[in-house]
Tab-separated table of C-alpha atoms in Angstrom:
chain	number	residue	atom	x	y	z
A	1	MET	CA	0.000	0.000	0.000
A	2	GLY	CA	2.771	2.418	0.947
A	3	THR	CA	4.578	1.704	-2.308
A	4	HIS	CA	1.508	2.284	-4.492
A	5	SER	CA	0.794	5.580	-2.708
A	6	SER	CA	4.362	6.731	-3.248
A	7	ASN	CA	4.206	5.874	-6.955
A	8	ARG	CA	0.946	7.760	-7.413
A	9	THR	CA	2.432	10.788	-5.612
A	10	SER	CA	5.509	10.711	-7.844
A	11	GLN	CA	3.338	10.510	-10.939
A	12	LEU	CA	1.263	13.445	-9.805
A	13	VAL	CA	4.399	15.484	-9.063
A	14	SER	CA	5.911	14.550	-12.425
A	15	ARG	CA	2.732	15.532	-14.244
A	16	SER	CA	2.622	18.849	-12.373
A	17	VAL	CA	6.248	19.619	-13.238
A	18	LEU	CA	5.598	18.679	-16.861
A	19	ALA	CA	2.543	20.908	-16.986
A	20	VAL	CA	4.474	23.848	-15.571
A	21	ALA	CA	7.325	23.260	-18.030
A	22	LEU	CA	4.888	23.115	-20.957
A	23	ALA	CA	3.238	26.313	-19.768
A	24	VAL	CA	6.618	28.069	-19.572
A	25	ILE	CA	7.519	26.864	-23.055
A	26	LEU	CA	4.206	28.116	-24.450
A	27	VAL	CA	4.644	31.509	-22.782
A	28	VAL	CA	8.186	31.893	-24.122
A	29	ALA	CA	7.132	30.738	-27.581
A	30	GLY	CA	4.246	33.196	-27.531
A	31	ALA	CA	6.523	36.038	-26.495
A	32	VAL	CA	9.010	35.223	-29.245
A	33	ALA	CA	6.211	35.050	-31.802
A	34	TRP	CA	4.794	38.368	-30.568
A	35	ILE	CA	8.191	40.076	-30.782
A	36	GLY	CA	8.725	38.636	-34.262
A	37	LEU	CA	5.291	39.830	-35.311
A	38	GLY	CA	6.078	43.271	-33.910
A	39	ASP	CA	9.334	43.391	-35.848
A	40	ARG	CA	7.521	42.402	-39.037
A	41	ILE	CA	4.885	45.034	-38.390
A	42	ASP	CA	7.617	47.648	-37.843
A	43	ASP	CA	9.417	46.540	-41.003
A	44	ASP	CA	6.170	46.632	-42.987
A	45	ALA	CA	5.379	50.085	-41.605
A	46	THR	CA	8.841	51.346	-42.552
A	47	THR	CA	8.528	49.903	-46.044
A	48	GLN	CA	5.093	51.403	-46.421
A	49	SER	CA	6.155	54.846	-45.204
A	50	THR	CA	9.180	54.958	-47.480
A	51	SER	CA	7.604	53.557	-50.610
A	52	ALA	CA	4.053	54.832	-50.342
A	53	ASP	CA	2.559	56.833	-53.151
A	54	CYS	CA	3.369	60.522	-52.717
A	55	LEU	CA	-0.110	61.964	-52.713
A	56	GLU	CA	1.266	65.523	-52.621
A	57	GLY	CA	4.228	64.816	-54.892
A	58	ASP	CA	7.971	65.203	-54.376
A	59	ALA	CA	9.458	67.943	-52.193
A	60	GLN	CA	13.044	69.060	-51.835
A	61	VAL	CA	13.803	70.479	-48.395
A	62	SER	CA	16.857	72.727	-48.135
A	63	VAL	CA	19.228	73.103	-45.199
A	64	ILE	CA	22.096	75.586	-45.210
A	65	ALA	CA	25.012	74.458	-43.055
A	66	ASP	CA	28.342	75.858	-42.004
A	67	PRO	CA	30.948	74.813	-44.610
A	68	GLY	CA	32.842	72.884	-41.957
A	69	VAL	CA	29.956	70.588	-41.006
A	70	ALA	CA	28.202	70.489	-44.399
A	71	PRO	CA	30.216	67.599	-45.942
A	72	ALA	CA	29.320	65.218	-43.107
A	73	LEU	CA	25.674	66.280	-43.225
A	74	GLN	CA	25.593	65.799	-46.992
A	75	GLU	CA	26.783	62.224	-46.502
A	76	ILE	CA	24.084	61.669	-43.885
A	77	ALA	CA	21.460	63.207	-46.204
A	78	LYS	CA	22.353	60.668	-48.923
A	79	SER	CA	21.569	57.822	-46.536
A	80	TYR	CA	18.365	59.511	-45.423
A	81	ASN	CA	17.193	60.169	-48.980
A	82	ALA	CA	17.851	56.530	-49.904
A	83	LEU	CA	15.029	55.589	-47.519
A	84	ARG	CA	12.544	57.565	-49.642
A	85	PRO	CA	11.021	59.187	-46.540
A	86	THR	CA	7.457	60.447	-46.655
A	87	VAL	CA	6.264	63.414	-44.596
A	88	ARG	CA	2.692	64.717	-44.761
A	89	ASP	CA	2.187	62.771	-48.012
A	90	TYR	CA	5.267	64.336	-49.644
A	91	CYS	CA	8.222	62.230	-50.735
A	92	ILE	CA	11.129	64.147	-49.215
A	93	GLU	CA	14.609	64.811	-50.547
A	94	MET	CA	16.920	66.619	-48.127
A	95	ASP	CA	19.304	69.073	-49.792
A	96	VAL	CA	22.183	70.152	-47.537
A	97	ARG	CA	24.439	72.850	-48.946
A	98	PRO	CA	27.249	74.932	-47.436
A	99	GLY	CA	26.613	78.611	-46.928
A	100	ASP	CA	28.451	81.656	-45.641
A	101	ALA	CA	26.956	82.748	-42.325
A	102	ARG	CA	26.860	86.476	-43.053
A	103	ALA	CA	25.307	85.950	-46.483
A	104	THR	CA	22.700	83.640	-44.963
A	105	LEU	CA	21.874	86.141	-42.222
A	106	ASP	CA	21.470	88.927	-44.773
A	107	GLY	CA	19.251	86.724	-46.924
A	108	LEU	CA	16.977	85.739	-44.056
A	109	THR	CA	16.585	89.318	-42.851
A	110	ALA	CA	15.954	90.813	-46.300
A	111	GLN	CA	12.435	91.600	-47.476
A	112	SER	CA	12.460	88.323	-49.404
A	113	TRP	CA	14.926	85.490	-49.895
A	114	ASP	CA	16.967	85.862	-53.108
A	115	THR	CA	16.818	82.440	-54.765
A	116	GLU	CA	19.143	83.479	-57.582
A	117	ALA	CA	21.912	84.407	-55.150
A	118	GLY	CA	21.272	81.899	-52.367
A	119	GLY	CA	19.397	79.000	-53.945
A	120	PRO	CA	16.087	77.736	-52.527
A	121	ARG	CA	15.072	79.270	-49.228
A	122	PRO	CA	16.210	76.963	-46.418
A	123	ALA	CA	13.889	75.332	-43.920
A	124	ALA	CA	16.764	75.257	-41.435
A	125	TRP	CA	20.163	76.839	-40.907
A	126	ILE	CA	23.065	75.220	-39.038
A	127	PRO	CA	25.782	77.865	-38.548
A	128	GLU	CA	29.088	77.358	-36.764
A	129	SER	CA	27.867	78.748	-33.456
A	130	SER	CA	25.087	80.545	-31.596
A	131	VAL	CA	26.788	83.806	-32.500
A	132	TRP	CA	24.417	83.695	-35.486
A	133	VAL	CA	21.404	82.721	-33.399
A	134	ALA	CA	21.927	85.942	-31.458
A	135	ALA	CA	22.280	87.924	-34.682
A	136	LEU	CA	19.094	86.471	-36.208
A	137	GLN	CA	17.103	86.845	-32.994
A	138	THR	CA	18.172	90.476	-32.788
A	139	ALA	CA	17.401	91.307	-36.402
A	140	GLU	CA	14.320	89.143	-37.012
A	141	PRO	CA	12.921	87.493	-33.862
A	142	ASP	CA	9.983	85.929	-35.721
A	143	ALA	CA	12.322	84.106	-38.111
A	144	LEU	CA	13.060	81.359	-35.588
A	145	GLN	CA	10.760	78.413	-34.994
A	146	GLY	CA	11.399	77.321	-31.433
A	147	ALA	CA	14.662	77.287	-29.526
A	148	PRO	CA	17.689	76.048	-31.531
A	149	GLU	CA	19.377	72.854	-30.330
A	150	SER	CA	23.037	71.986	-30.701
A	151	LEU	CA	23.886	69.249	-33.207
A	152	VAL	CA	27.569	68.798	-32.292
A	153	LYS	CA	30.230	70.868	-30.517
A	154	SER	CA	33.888	71.806	-30.691
A	155	PRO	CA	35.911	73.581	-27.981
A	156	VAL	CA	37.796	76.783	-28.740
A	157	LEU	CA	41.532	76.757	-28.064
A	158	PHE	CA	44.693	78.612	-29.064
A	159	ALA	CA	46.943	77.212	-31.784
A	160	VAL	CA	50.406	78.559	-30.976
A	161	ARG	CA	54.092	78.339	-31.732
A	162	PRO	CA	55.505	75.383	-29.754
A	163	GLU	CA	57.889	77.753	-27.927
A	164	LEU	CA	54.920	79.629	-26.442
A	165	ALA	CA	53.187	76.471	-25.245
A	166	THR	CA	56.398	75.341	-23.560
A	167	ALA	CA	56.876	78.724	-21.899
A	168	ALA	CA	53.272	78.880	-20.657
A	169	GLY	CA	53.417	75.370	-19.232
A	170	GLY	CA	49.646	74.957	-19.020
A	171	ARG	CA	49.211	78.068	-16.862
A	172	VAL	CA	47.330	80.318	-19.289
A	173	MET	CA	43.814	81.282	-18.152
A	174	TRP	CA	40.989	82.803	-20.187
A	175	ILE	CA	41.021	85.896	-17.993
A	176	GLN	CA	44.607	86.583	-19.131
A	177	MET	CA	43.764	86.760	-22.825
A	178	PRO	CA	44.250	90.551	-23.268
A	179	PHE	CA	47.612	90.374	-21.469
A	180	LEU	CA	48.916	88.053	-24.197
A	181	THR	CA	49.006	91.106	-26.454
A	182	TYR	CA	51.535	92.921	-24.225
A	183	ALA	CA	55.217	93.026	-25.149
A	184	ASP	CA	56.302	91.268	-21.955
A	185	ALA	CA	53.422	88.756	-21.966
A	186	PHE	CA	55.547	85.722	-21.098
A	187	ALA	CA	57.514	87.345	-18.306
A	188	ALA	CA	54.593	86.344	-16.069
A	189	TYR	CA	55.499	82.708	-16.774
A	190	GLY	CA	59.184	83.252	-16.026
A	191	HIS	CA	60.322	83.460	-19.647
A	192	THR	CA	61.811	86.914	-20.199
A	193	ALA	CA	63.844	85.549	-23.128
A	194	ILE	CA	60.711	85.477	-25.309
A	195	ARG	CA	60.638	88.915	-26.846
A	196	GLY	CA	57.376	90.529	-27.838
A	197	SER	CA	53.785	89.506	-27.352
A	198	ALA	CA	51.916	86.357	-28.285
A	199	ARG	CA	51.106	88.113	-31.581
A	200	LEU	CA	47.552	86.885	-31.216
A	201	ALA	CA	45.555	86.971	-34.444
A	202	MET	CA	41.834	87.699	-34.178
A	203	PRO	CA	40.531	86.406	-37.536
A	204	GLN	CA	37.775	88.381	-39.224
A	205	GLY	CA	37.294	86.278	-42.363
A	206	PRO	CA	34.529	83.747	-43.032
A	207	GLN	CA	33.945	81.172	-40.274
A	208	SER	CA	35.647	83.299	-37.624
A	209	ASP	CA	33.251	82.418	-34.826
A	210	ALA	CA	36.181	81.249	-32.684
A	211	THR	CA	37.310	84.894	-32.502
A	212	SER	CA	34.022	85.854	-30.868
A	213	LEU	CA	33.895	82.748	-28.667
A	214	ALA	CA	37.432	83.303	-27.380
A	215	ALA	CA	36.547	86.893	-26.459
A	216	GLN	CA	33.389	85.643	-24.749
A	217	GLY	CA	35.565	83.166	-22.848
A	218	TYR	CA	37.726	86.026	-21.569
A	219	VAL	CA	34.692	88.078	-20.535
A	220	TYR	CA	32.772	85.217	-18.926
A	221	ASN	CA	35.671	83.883	-16.873
A	222	THR	CA	36.412	87.412	-15.678
A	223	VAL	CA	32.911	88.420	-14.601
A	224	GLU	CA	31.528	84.943	-13.708
A	225	PRO	CA	34.547	83.030	-12.345
A	226	ASP	CA	32.272	80.629	-10.449
A	227	GLY	CA	29.975	79.977	-13.404
A	228	ALA	CA	26.953	81.272	-11.506
A	229	GLY	CA	24.963	82.216	-14.597
A	230	PRO	CA	25.168	83.138	-18.279
A	231	LEU	CA	27.111	86.105	-19.568
A	232	THR	CA	24.922	89.227	-19.628
A	233	VAL	CA	25.159	92.494	-21.487
A	234	ASP	CA	25.890	94.210	-18.166
A	235	GLY	CA	28.924	91.982	-17.744
A	236	VAL	CA	30.218	92.915	-21.191
A	237	GLY	CA	29.642	96.589	-20.423
A	238	LYS	CA	31.919	96.735	-17.387
A	239	PRO	CA	34.721	99.301	-17.966
A	240	ASN	CA	37.564	96.823	-17.344
A	241	ILE	CA	35.976	94.359	-19.783
A	242	GLN	CA	35.581	97.005	-22.457
A	243	LEU	CA	39.250	97.915	-22.061
A	244	GLY	CA	40.249	94.258	-22.328
A	245	LEU	CA	38.207	93.663	-25.484
A	246	ARG	CA	39.606	96.771	-27.147
A	247	GLN	CA	43.119	95.683	-26.204
A	248	LEU	CA	42.551	92.421	-28.064
A	249	MET	CA	41.612	94.341	-31.194
A	250	ARG	CA	44.494	96.822	-31.039
A	251	ASN	CA	46.277	95.987	-34.315
A	252	PRO	CA	46.150	92.186	-34.148
A	253	PRO	CA	48.282	90.516	-36.844
A	254	ARG	CA	46.548	89.244	-39.959
A	255	ALA	CA	47.563	86.390	-42.239
A	256	GLY	CA	46.431	85.620	-45.764
A	257	ASP	CA	42.675	85.795	-46.256
A	258	GLY	CA	42.050	86.585	-42.594
A	259	SER	CA	40.908	83.082	-41.689
A	260	ALA	CA	42.051	80.988	-38.744
A	261	GLU	CA	43.520	78.427	-41.147
A	262	ALA	CA	45.630	81.142	-42.804
A	263	ALA	CA	46.936	82.104	-39.367
A	264	VAL	CA	47.781	78.453	-38.626
A	265	ARG	CA	49.720	78.223	-41.890
A	266	ALA	CA	51.600	81.430	-41.022
A	267	ILE	CA	52.508	80.078	-37.581
A	268	ILE	CA	53.801	76.821	-39.050
A	269	SER	CA	55.707	78.341	-41.962
A	270	ALA	CA	57.711	80.899	-39.951
A	271	PRO	CA	61.353	79.760	-39.671
A	272	ASN	CA	61.602	80.776	-36.014
A	273	LEU	CA	59.683	82.489	-33.225
A	274	ASP	CA	61.096	85.966	-33.853
A	275	ALA	CA	60.224	85.789	-37.555
A	276	ALA	CA	56.646	84.642	-36.934
A	277	GLN	CA	54.213	87.360	-38.011
A	278	VAL	CA	51.508	85.402	-36.164
A	279	ARG	CA	52.362	83.354	-33.095
A	280	SER	CA	48.926	82.361	-31.856
A	281	VAL	CA	45.290	82.269	-32.968
A	282	PRO	CA	41.946	81.156	-31.519
A	283	ILE	CA	40.510	78.254	-33.488
A	284	SER	CA	38.154	75.354	-32.896
A	285	GLU	CA	39.554	71.960	-32.051
A	286	GLN	CA	37.784	70.417	-35.045
A	287	ARG	CA	39.227	72.859	-37.557
A	288	LEU	CA	42.737	72.491	-36.167
A	289	TYR	CA	42.289	68.714	-36.358
A	290	LEU	CA	41.401	68.936	-40.054
A	291	ALA	CA	44.306	71.286	-40.739
A	292	THR	CA	46.900	69.027	-39.080
A	293	LYS	CA	45.537	65.460	-39.062
A	294	ASP	CA	47.994	64.238	-41.705
A	295	ASP	CA	51.080	65.566	-39.907
A	296	ASP	CA	53.432	62.827	-38.712
A	297	GLU	CA	54.974	65.251	-36.213
A	298	ALA	CA	53.386	68.235	-34.494
A	299	ARG	CA	54.366	71.488	-36.183
A	300	ILE	CA	52.109	73.624	-34.022
A	301	ALA	CA	51.095	73.402	-30.367
A	302	ILE	CA	47.868	73.899	-28.408
A	303	ILE	CA	47.098	76.033	-25.380
A	304	ARG	CA	43.789	75.179	-23.737
A	305	PRO	CA	43.218	78.048	-21.289
A	306	ARG	CA	42.034	77.195	-17.808
A	307	GLY	CA	38.481	78.085	-16.850
A	308	PHE	CA	35.107	77.697	-18.526
A	309	THR	CA	35.709	76.708	-22.153
A	310	PRO	CA	33.679	78.369	-24.932
A	311	MET	CA	32.239	75.868	-27.403
A	312	LEU	CA	31.183	76.160	-31.024
A	313	ASP	CA	27.772	74.517	-30.819
A	314	TYR	CA	26.440	74.195	-34.398
A	315	PRO	CA	22.836	75.099	-33.495
A	316	VAL	CA	19.960	73.858	-35.636
A	317	ILE	CA	17.851	76.925	-36.410
A	318	ARG	CA	14.462	75.856	-37.728
A	319	LEU	CA	13.100	78.739	-39.734
A	320	ALA	CA	9.566	80.063	-39.531
A	321	GLY	CA	7.785	82.391	-41.932
A	322	GLU	CA	7.742	80.955	-45.436
A	323	THR	CA	8.658	77.408	-44.351
A	324	PRO	CA	5.743	75.007	-45.100
A	325	ALA	CA	4.688	72.472	-42.484
A	326	HIS	CA	5.976	69.443	-44.382
A	327	ALA	CA	9.423	71.037	-44.725
A	328	SER	CA	9.605	71.867	-41.029
A	329	ASP	CA	8.567	68.332	-40.082
A	330	ALA	CA	11.045	66.870	-42.574
A	331	VAL	CA	13.883	68.809	-40.956
A	332	ALA	CA	12.896	67.411	-37.549
A	333	GLU	CA	12.817	63.844	-38.904
A	334	PHE	CA	16.139	64.291	-40.721
A	335	LEU	CA	17.839	65.527	-37.558
A	336	THR	CA	16.423	62.604	-35.581
A	337	PHE	CA	17.988	60.368	-38.224
A	338	ALA	CA	21.284	62.311	-38.063
A	339	ARG	CA	21.484	61.725	-34.308
A	340	LYS	CA	21.358	57.938	-34.645
A	341	PRO	CA	24.665	56.298	-33.658
A	342	GLU	CA	25.715	55.203	-37.143
A	343	GLN	CA	25.073	58.708	-38.538
A	344	MET	CA	26.515	60.608	-35.580
A	345	ARG	CA	29.687	58.601	-36.043
A	346	ILE	CA	30.184	60.334	-39.408
A	347	LEU	CA	30.203	63.680	-37.611
A	348	THR	CA	32.373	62.696	-34.671
A	349	GLN	CA	34.942	60.969	-36.873
A	350	ALA	CA	35.358	64.338	-38.612
A	351	GLY	CA	36.484	65.773	-35.273
A	352	PHE	CA	33.207	67.134	-33.906
A	353	ARG	CA	32.177	66.256	-30.365
A	354	GLY	CA	28.877	64.441	-30.002
A	355	ALA	CA	27.330	61.088	-29.129
A	356	GLY	CA	29.891	59.079	-31.069
A	357	PRO	CA	33.548	58.014	-31.024
A	358	LEU	CA	36.156	60.697	-31.658
A	359	PRO	CA	39.065	60.079	-34.038
A	360	GLU	CA	42.337	58.695	-32.783
A	361	ALA	CA	44.619	61.343	-31.292
A	362	THR	CA	46.983	62.900	-33.804
A	363	ALA	CA	50.423	64.417	-33.360
A	364	THR	CA	48.713	67.767	-32.683
A	365	VAL	CA	45.181	67.154	-31.368
A	366	ASP	CA	44.501	64.667	-28.566
A	367	PHE	CA	40.801	65.360	-27.791
A	368	PRO	CA	40.959	65.560	-23.963
A	369	ASP	CA	37.844	65.919	-21.824
A	370	VAL	CA	36.447	69.425	-21.425
A	371	PRO	CA	35.913	69.747	-17.661
A	372	GLN	CA	33.864	72.972	-17.728
A	373	GLU	CA	31.864	74.239	-20.692
A	374	MET	CA	30.979	77.918	-20.753
A	375	PRO	CA	27.192	78.417	-20.553
A	376	GLN	CA	25.494	79.957	-23.562
A	377	PRO	CA	25.549	83.775	-23.165
A	378	GLU	CA	22.475	85.952	-23.467
A	379	PRO	CA	21.995	87.158	-27.081
A	380	GLU	CA	22.470	90.802	-26.085
A	381	ALA	CA	25.842	89.931	-24.518
A	382	VAL	CA	26.960	88.208	-27.725
A	383	ILE	CA	26.017	91.216	-29.848
A	384	ALA	CA	27.731	93.620	-27.428
A	385	THR	CA	30.932	91.544	-27.588
A	386	ASN	CA	30.829	91.286	-31.362
A	387	ARG	CA	30.466	95.027	-31.797
A	388	ILE	CA	34.105	95.133	-30.713
A	389	VAL	CA	35.647	91.835	-31.828
A	390	LEU	CA	33.607	90.498	-34.803
A	391	ARG	CA	31.531	93.166	-36.483
A	392	SER	CA	30.625	90.856	-39.378
A	393	ALA	CA	28.370	88.960	-36.956
A	394	VAL	CA	26.456	92.094	-35.913
A	395	PRO	CA	23.163	92.469	-37.813
A	396	ALA	CA	22.511	95.624	-39.764
A	397	SER	CA	20.625	98.273	-37.809
């Protein structure tokens, strides 16, 4: 009797375990099937949205971008266009083209956009920095659709003769920027043998946003050393700040076409420190990377001043006014696509900082962490600074 009871109990237990196991298998199988079905539904939806009939026809949507970031965005646009995206029943083709910032500002603030001179009116503008956001907001506040968001960034630094970097020894601070223009600038670092100033160029040519950002870095670190808030127009207006900004613009050396790259070439080509017409220049990390990435040995050095670092932020300015709804929505979808890892990698591998891997360090540029980014200044503070250091970025009155 005891044996039969034990056998029946074992059978019952075995059947219960088997039932539970079968139930688990069915649940797992159902979940896998559901996930697979979801994937197929997503794939079908994607196929449908990219190959659906264009009830409203084809639409080309234009974006004007800073010449430095435009090539990467053009590559991303090719991938996006290959998907045949549909927005509001339009089949969309994104057209990214490089554009000079001042010419774009003038076009957007004119009575009407000149298509013969500037091509189709853009639905969005991605300049080198928020210097141009401030200019557009000041000149035409209604031209912006929402608050611009940064696409990628690049810190501003000084490209300098190697002798200067060695003499400074990592001790240069943003607040000292005007003092670099003095004849005995490097005596403060114990190097009286270096004759003359840092011969700091302040480029005024196209894509000279780093000139403005470096000046903002000096002002911000002087009036907000603790980073308590953004730079204000009152901060720029302080007498000592005005004197410092004007000192920076007191006969700065110029090289070639007035660009930062021309200054870099002048620094590199000089046979020695004394012969160097230009010894230092503010430039973005990304542009210096492009200018020197093929060098086997460093021919120019970097000074990264201590303090809050100004950043070129490549803001996406979505434009209001004449921009139709489908174009505005297409820009938003394109930028969502551009921020995906495989697309962002195209940007970061070109030396921009974003959510992707940076290039390998070169002989000149090593891409260190930026411990403290300077907050975005108030637009009025940017304009007030540029009235002294970069008048090309000040909108017409």
